PDB file of C-alpha atoms and ligand atoms in Angstrom:
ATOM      1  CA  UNK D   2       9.375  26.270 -24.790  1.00 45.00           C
ATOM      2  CA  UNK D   3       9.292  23.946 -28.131  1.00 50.00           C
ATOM      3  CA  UNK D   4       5.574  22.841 -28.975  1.00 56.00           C
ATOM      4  CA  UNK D   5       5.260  19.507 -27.415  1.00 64.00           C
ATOM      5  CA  UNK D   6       2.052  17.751 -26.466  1.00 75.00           C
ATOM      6  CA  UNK D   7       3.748  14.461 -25.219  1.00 85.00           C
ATOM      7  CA  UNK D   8       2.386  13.638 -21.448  1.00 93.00           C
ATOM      8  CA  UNK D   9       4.222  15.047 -18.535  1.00 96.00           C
ATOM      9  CA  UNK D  10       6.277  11.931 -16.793  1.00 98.00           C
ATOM     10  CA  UNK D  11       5.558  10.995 -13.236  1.00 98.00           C
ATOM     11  CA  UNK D  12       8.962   9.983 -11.777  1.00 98.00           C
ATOM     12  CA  UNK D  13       7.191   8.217  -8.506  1.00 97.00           C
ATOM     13  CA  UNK D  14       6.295   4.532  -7.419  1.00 96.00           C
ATOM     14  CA  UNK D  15       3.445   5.899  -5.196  1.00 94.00           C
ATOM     15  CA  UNK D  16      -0.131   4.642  -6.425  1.00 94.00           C
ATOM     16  CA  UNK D  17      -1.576   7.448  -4.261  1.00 93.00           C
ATOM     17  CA  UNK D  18       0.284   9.804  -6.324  1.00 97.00           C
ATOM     18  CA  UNK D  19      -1.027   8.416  -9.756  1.00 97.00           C
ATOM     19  CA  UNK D  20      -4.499   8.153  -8.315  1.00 97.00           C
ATOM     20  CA  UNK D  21      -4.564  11.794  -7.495  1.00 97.00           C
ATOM     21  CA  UNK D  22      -3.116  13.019 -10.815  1.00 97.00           C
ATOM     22  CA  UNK D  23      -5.455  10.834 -12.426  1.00 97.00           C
ATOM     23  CA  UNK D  24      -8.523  12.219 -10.113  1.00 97.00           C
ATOM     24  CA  UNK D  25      -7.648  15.164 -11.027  1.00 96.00           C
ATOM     25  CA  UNK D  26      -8.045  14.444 -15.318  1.00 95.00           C
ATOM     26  CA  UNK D  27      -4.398  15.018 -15.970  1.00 96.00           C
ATOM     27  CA  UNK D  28      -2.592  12.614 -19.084  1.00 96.00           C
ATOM     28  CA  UNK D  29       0.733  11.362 -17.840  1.00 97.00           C
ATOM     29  CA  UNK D  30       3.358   8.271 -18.028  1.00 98.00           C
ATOM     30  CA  UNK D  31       4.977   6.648 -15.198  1.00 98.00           C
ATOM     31  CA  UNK D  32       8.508   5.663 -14.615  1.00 98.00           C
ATOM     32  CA  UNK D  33       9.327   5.365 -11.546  1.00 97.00           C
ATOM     33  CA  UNK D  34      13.282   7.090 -10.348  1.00 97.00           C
ATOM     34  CA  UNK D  35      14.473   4.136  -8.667  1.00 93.00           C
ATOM     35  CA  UNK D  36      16.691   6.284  -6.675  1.00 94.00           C
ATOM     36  CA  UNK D  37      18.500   5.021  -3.244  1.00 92.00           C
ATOM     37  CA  UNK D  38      16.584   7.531  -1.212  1.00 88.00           C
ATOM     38  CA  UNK D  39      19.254   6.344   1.764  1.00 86.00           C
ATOM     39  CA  UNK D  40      22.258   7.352  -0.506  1.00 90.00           C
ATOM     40  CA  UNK D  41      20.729  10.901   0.505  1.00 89.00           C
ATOM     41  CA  UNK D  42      21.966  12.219   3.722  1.00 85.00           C
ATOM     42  CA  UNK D  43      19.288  14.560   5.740  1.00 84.00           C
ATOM     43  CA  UNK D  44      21.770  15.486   8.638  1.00 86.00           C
ATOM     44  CA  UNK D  45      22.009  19.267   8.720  1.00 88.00           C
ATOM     45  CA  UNK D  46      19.253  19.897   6.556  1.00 89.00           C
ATOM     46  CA  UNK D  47      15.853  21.595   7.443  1.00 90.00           C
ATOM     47  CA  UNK D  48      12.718  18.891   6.142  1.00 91.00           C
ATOM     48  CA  UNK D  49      11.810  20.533   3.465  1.00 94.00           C
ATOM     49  CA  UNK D  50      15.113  21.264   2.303  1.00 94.00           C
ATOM     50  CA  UNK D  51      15.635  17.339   2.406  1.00 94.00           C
ATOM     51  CA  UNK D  52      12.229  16.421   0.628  1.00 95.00           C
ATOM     52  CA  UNK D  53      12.873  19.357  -1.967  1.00 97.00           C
ATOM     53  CA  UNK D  54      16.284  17.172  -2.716  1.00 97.00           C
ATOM     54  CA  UNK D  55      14.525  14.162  -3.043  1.00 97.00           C
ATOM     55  CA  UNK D  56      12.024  15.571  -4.930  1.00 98.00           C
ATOM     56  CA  UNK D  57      14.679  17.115  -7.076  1.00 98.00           C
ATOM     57  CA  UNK D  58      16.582  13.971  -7.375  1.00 98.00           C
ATOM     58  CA  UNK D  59      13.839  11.718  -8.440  1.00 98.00           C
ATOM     59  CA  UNK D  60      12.659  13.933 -11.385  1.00 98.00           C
ATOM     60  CA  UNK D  61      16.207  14.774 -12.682  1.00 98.00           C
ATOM     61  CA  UNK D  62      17.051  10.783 -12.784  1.00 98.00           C
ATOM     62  CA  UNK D  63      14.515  10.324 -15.216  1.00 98.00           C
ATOM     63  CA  UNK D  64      14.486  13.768 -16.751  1.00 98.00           C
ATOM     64  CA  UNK D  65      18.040  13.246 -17.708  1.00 97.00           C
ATOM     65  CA  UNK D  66      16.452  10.363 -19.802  1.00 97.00           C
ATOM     66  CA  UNK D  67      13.904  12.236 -20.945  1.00 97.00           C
ATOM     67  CA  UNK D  68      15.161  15.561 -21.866  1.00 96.00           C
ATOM     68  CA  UNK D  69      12.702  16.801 -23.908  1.00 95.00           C
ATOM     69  CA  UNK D  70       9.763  15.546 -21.418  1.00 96.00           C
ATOM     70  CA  UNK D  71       8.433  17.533 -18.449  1.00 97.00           C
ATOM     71  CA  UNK D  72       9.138  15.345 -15.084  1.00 98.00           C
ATOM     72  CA  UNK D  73       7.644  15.452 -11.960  1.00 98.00           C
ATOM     73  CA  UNK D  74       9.218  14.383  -8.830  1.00 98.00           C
ATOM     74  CA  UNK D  75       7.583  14.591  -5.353  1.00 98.00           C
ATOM     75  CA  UNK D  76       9.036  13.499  -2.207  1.00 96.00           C
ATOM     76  CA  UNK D  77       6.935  13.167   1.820  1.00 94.00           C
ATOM     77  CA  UNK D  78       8.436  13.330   5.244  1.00 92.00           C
ATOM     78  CA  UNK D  79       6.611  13.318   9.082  1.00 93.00           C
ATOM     79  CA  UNK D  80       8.247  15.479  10.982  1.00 93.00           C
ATOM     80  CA  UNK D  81       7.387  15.397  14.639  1.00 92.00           C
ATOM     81  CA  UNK D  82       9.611  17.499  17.220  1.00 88.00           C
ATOM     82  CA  UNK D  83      12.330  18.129  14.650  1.00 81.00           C
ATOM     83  CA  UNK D  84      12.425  15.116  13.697  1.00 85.00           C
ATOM     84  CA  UNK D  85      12.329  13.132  10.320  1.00 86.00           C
ATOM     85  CA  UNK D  86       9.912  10.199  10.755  1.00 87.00           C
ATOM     86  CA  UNK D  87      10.271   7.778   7.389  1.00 84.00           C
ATOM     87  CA  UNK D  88       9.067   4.468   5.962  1.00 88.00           C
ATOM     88  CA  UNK D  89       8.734   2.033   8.397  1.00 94.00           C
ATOM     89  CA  UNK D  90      10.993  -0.845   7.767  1.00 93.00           C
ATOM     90  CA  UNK D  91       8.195  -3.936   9.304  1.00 96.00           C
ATOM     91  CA  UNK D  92       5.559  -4.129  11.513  1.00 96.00           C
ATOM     92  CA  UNK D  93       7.550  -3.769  14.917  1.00 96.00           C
ATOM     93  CA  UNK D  94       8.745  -0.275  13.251  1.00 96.00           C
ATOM     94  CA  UNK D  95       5.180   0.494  12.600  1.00 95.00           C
ATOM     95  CA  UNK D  96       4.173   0.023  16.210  1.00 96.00           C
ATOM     96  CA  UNK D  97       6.652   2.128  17.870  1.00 94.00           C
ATOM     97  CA  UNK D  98       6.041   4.896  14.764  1.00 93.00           C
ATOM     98  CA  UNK D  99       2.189   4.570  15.502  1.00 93.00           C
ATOM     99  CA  UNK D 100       2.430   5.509  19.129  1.00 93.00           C
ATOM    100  CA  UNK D 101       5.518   7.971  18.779  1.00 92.00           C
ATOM    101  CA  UNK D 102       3.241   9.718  15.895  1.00 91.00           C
ATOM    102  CA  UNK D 103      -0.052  10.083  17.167  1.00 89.00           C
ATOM    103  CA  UNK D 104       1.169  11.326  20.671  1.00 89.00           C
ATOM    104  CA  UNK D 105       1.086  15.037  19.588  1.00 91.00           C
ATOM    105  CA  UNK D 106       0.644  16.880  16.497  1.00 94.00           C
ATOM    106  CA  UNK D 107       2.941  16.520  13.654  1.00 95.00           C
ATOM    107  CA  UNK D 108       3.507  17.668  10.420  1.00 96.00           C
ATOM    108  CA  UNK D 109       3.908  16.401   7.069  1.00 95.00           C
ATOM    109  CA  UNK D 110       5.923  17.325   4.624  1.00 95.00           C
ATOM    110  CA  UNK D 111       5.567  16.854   0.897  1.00 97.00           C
ATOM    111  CA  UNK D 112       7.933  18.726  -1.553  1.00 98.00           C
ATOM    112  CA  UNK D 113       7.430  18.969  -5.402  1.00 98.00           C
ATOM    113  CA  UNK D 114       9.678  19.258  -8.253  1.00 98.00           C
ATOM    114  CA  UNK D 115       8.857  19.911 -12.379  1.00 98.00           C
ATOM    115  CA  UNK D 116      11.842  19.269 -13.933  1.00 98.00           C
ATOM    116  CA  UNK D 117      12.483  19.405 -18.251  1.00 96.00           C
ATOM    117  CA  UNK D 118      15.938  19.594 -19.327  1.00 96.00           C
ATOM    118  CA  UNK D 119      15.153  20.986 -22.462  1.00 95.00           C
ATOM    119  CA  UNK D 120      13.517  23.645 -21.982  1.00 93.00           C
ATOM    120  CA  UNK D 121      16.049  24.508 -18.887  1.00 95.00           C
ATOM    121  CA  UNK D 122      12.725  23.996 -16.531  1.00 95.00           C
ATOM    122  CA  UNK D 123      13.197  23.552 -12.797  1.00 97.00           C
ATOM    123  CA  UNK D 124      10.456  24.573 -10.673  1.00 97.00           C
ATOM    124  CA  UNK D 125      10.669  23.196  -6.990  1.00 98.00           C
ATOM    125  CA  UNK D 126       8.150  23.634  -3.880  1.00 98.00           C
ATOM    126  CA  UNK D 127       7.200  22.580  -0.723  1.00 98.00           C
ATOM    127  CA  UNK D 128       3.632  22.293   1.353  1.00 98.00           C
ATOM    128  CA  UNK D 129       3.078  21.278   4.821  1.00 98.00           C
ATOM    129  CA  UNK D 130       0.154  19.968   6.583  1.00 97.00           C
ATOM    130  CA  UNK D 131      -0.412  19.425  10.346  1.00 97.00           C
ATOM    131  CA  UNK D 132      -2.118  16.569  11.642  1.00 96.00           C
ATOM    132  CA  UNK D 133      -3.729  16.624  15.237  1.00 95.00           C
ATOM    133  CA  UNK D 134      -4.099  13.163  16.735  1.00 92.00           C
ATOM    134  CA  UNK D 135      -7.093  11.558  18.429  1.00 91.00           C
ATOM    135  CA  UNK D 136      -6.249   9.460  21.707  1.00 86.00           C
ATOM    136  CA  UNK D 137      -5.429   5.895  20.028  1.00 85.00           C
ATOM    137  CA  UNK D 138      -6.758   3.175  21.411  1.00 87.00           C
ATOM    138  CA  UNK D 139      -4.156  -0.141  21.849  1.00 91.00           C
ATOM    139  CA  UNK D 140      -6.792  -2.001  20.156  1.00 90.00           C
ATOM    140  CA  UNK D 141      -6.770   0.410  17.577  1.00 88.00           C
ATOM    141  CA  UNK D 142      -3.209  -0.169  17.325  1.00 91.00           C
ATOM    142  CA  UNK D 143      -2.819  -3.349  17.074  1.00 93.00           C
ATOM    143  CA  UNK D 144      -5.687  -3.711  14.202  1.00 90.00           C
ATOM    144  CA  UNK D 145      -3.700  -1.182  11.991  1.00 89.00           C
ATOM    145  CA  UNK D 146      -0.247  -2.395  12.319  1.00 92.00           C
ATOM    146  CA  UNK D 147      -1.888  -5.910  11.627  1.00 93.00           C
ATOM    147  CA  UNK D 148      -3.914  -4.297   8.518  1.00 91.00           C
ATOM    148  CA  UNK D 149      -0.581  -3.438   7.211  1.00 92.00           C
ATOM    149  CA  UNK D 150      -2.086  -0.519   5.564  1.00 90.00           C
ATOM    150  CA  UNK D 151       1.183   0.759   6.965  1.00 91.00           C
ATOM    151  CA  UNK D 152       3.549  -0.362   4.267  1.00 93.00           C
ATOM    152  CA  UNK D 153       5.356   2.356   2.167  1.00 88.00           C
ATOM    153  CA  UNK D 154       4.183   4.853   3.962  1.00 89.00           C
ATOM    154  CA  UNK D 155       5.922   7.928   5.001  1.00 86.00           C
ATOM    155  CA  UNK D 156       5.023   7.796   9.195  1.00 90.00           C
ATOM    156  CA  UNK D 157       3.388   4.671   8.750  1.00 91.00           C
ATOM    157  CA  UNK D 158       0.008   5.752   7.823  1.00 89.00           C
ATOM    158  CA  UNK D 159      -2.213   6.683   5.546  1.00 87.00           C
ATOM    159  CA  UNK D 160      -4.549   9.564   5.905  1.00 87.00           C
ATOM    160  CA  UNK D 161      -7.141   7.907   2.668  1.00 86.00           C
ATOM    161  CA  UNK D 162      -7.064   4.620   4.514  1.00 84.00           C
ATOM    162  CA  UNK D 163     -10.124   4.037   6.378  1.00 82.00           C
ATOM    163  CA  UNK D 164      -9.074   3.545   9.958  1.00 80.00           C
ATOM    164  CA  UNK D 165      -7.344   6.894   9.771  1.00 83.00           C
ATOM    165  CA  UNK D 166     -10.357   8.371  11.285  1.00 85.00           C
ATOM    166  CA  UNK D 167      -9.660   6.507  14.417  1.00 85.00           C
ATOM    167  CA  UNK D 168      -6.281   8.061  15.171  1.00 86.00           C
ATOM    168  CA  UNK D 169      -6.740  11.498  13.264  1.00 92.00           C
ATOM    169  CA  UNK D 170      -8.999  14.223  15.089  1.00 93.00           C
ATOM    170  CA  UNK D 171      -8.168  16.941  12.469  1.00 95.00           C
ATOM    171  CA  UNK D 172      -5.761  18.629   9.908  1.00 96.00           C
ATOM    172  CA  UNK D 173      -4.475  21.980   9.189  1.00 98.00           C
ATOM    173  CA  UNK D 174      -3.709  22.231   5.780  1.00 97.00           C
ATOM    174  CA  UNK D 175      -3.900  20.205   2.646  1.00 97.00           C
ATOM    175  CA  UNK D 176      -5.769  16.404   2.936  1.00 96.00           C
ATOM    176  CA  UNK D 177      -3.803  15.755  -0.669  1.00 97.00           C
ATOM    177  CA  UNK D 178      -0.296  16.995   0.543  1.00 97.00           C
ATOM    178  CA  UNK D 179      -0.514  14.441   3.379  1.00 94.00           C
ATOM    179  CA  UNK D 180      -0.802  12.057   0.981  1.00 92.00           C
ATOM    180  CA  UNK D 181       1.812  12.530  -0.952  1.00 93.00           C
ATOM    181  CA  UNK D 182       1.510  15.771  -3.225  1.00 97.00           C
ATOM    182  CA  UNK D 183      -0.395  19.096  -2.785  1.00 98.00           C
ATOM    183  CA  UNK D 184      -2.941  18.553  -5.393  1.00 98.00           C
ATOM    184  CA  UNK D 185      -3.326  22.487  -5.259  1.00 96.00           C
ATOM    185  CA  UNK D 186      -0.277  23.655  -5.750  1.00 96.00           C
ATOM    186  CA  UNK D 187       0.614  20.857  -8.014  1.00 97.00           C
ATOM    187  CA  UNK D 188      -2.091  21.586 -10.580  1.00 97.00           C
ATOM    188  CA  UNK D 189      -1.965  25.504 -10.270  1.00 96.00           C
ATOM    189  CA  UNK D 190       1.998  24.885 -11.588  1.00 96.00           C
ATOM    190  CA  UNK D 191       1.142  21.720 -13.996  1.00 95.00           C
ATOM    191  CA  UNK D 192      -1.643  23.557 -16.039  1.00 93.00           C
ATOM    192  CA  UNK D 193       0.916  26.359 -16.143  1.00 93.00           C
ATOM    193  CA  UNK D 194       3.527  24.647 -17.266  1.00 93.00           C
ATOM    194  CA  UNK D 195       1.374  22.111 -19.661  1.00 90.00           C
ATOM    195  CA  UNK D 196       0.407  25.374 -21.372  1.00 86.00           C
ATOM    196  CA  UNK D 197       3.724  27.039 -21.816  1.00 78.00           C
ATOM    197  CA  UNK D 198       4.544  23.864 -23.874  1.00 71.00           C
ATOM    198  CA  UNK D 199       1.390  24.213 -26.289  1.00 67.00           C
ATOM    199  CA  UNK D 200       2.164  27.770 -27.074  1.00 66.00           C
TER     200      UNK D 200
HETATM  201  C1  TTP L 327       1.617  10.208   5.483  1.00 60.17           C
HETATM  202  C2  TTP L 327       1.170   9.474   4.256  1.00 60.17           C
HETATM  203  C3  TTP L 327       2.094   8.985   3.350  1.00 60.17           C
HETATM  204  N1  TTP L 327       1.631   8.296   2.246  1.00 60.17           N
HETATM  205  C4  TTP L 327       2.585   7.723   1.251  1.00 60.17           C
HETATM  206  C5  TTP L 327       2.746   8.621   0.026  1.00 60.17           C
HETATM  207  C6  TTP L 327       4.039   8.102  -0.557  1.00 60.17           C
HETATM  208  O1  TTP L 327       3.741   6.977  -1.362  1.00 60.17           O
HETATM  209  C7  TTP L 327       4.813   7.656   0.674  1.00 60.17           C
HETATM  210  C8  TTP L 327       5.920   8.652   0.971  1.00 60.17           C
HETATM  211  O2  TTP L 327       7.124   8.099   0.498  1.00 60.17           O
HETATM  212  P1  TTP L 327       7.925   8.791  -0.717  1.00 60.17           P
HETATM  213  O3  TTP L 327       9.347   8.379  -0.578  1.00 60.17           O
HETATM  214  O4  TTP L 327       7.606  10.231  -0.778  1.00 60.17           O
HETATM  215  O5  TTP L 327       7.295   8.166  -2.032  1.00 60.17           O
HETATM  216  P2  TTP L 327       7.322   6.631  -2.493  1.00 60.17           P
HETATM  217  O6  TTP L 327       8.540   5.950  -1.979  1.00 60.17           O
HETATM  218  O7  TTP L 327       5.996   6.042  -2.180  1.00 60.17           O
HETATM  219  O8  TTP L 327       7.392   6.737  -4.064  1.00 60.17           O
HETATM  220  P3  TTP L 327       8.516   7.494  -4.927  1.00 60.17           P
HETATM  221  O9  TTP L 327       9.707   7.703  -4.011  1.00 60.17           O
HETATM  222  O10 TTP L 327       8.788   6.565  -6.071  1.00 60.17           O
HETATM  223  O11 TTP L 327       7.875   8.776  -5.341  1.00 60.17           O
HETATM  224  O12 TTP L 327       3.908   7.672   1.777  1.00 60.17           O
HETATM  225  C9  TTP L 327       0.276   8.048   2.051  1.00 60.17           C
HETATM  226  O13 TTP L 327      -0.116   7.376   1.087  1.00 60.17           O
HETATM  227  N2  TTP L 327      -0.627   8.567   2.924  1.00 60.17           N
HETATM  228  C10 TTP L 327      -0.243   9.273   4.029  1.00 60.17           C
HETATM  229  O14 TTP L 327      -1.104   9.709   4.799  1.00 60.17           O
END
């Protein structure tokens, strides 16, 4: 790989992303894909398949910009019964997510992708946690969809907000996945791949 010590790009809009890549002590830009995530049909396709694609998709828009950078792309899904649950588009979406979603257990889905075009780099993967819900109360309900903690969030919730605890008993798997990328995977392939640059 050619010596470069620019920082890694982080194609993604998601403040929880940049907060955990910045927890975590890493140096990296922001631009955002911008990409149509609708344009992408899931029909047919397993979840992570789909949020690998989107992951894919997102990173190669702005690698393709950026060809000598290292891009990451990362992409979350619920998926509850075989299912994809989304974004939900108001508060009356939020509702009927809420109480489909914290029914029974579901899982969520968040895939990863590194891409540099330079160095011919593509390096895609997927985690998945699953999230057991407490009994949710209709006053508990009603608070959150009118917290709107809800917005631009995959399943309309966020595990880091602080009402989770009231509609979350438990998880199996990664707390940092749910939120939006699997801070241990992600940095075991990120330190790799930072130092294969530097060499
Ligand atoms: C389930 C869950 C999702 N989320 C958020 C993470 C992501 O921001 C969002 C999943 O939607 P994504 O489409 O993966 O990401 P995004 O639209 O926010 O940003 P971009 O596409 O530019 O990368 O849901 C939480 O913050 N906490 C949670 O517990």
């Amino acid at each position: 790989m050619s010596k470069n010590n620019e920082p890694f790009i982080l194609a993604s809009s998601s403040p929880r992303r940049s907060e955990l890549l910045k927890e975590a002590g890493y140096e990296f830009e922001v631009l955002p894909s911008g990409i149509d995530e609708n344009a992408y049909p899931a029909d047919g396709l397993s979840v992570f398949e789909y949020a690998s694609i989107l992951a894919k998709a997102k990173a190669f828009a702005v690698a393709l910009k950026h060809p000598g950078r290292l891009v990451l792309g990362a992409d979350s899904i619920v998926r509850q019964d075989d299912s994809i649950i989304g974004k939900p588009a108001d508060a009356k979406d939020a509702d009927s997510i809420i109480r489909r979603l914290f029914a029974s257990p579901h899982e969520l889905v968040s895939a990863v992708a590194f891409i540099c075009i330079d160095t011919g780099t593509e390096l895609i993967d997927t985690d998945v946690t699953t999230v057991y819900p407490k009994k949710i109360s209709e006053d508990n309900i009603v608070d959150y969809v009118k917290s709107g903690d809800w917005k631009g969030k995959a399943g309309a919730y966020g595990i880091q907000d602080p009402q989770s605890d009231k509609f979350i008993e438990r998880i199996e798997g990664s707390f940092t996945n749910v939120m939006g990328l699997p801070m241990e995977k992600t940095s075991r392939y990120l330190d790799r791949l930072l130092r294969l640059r530097t060499q």
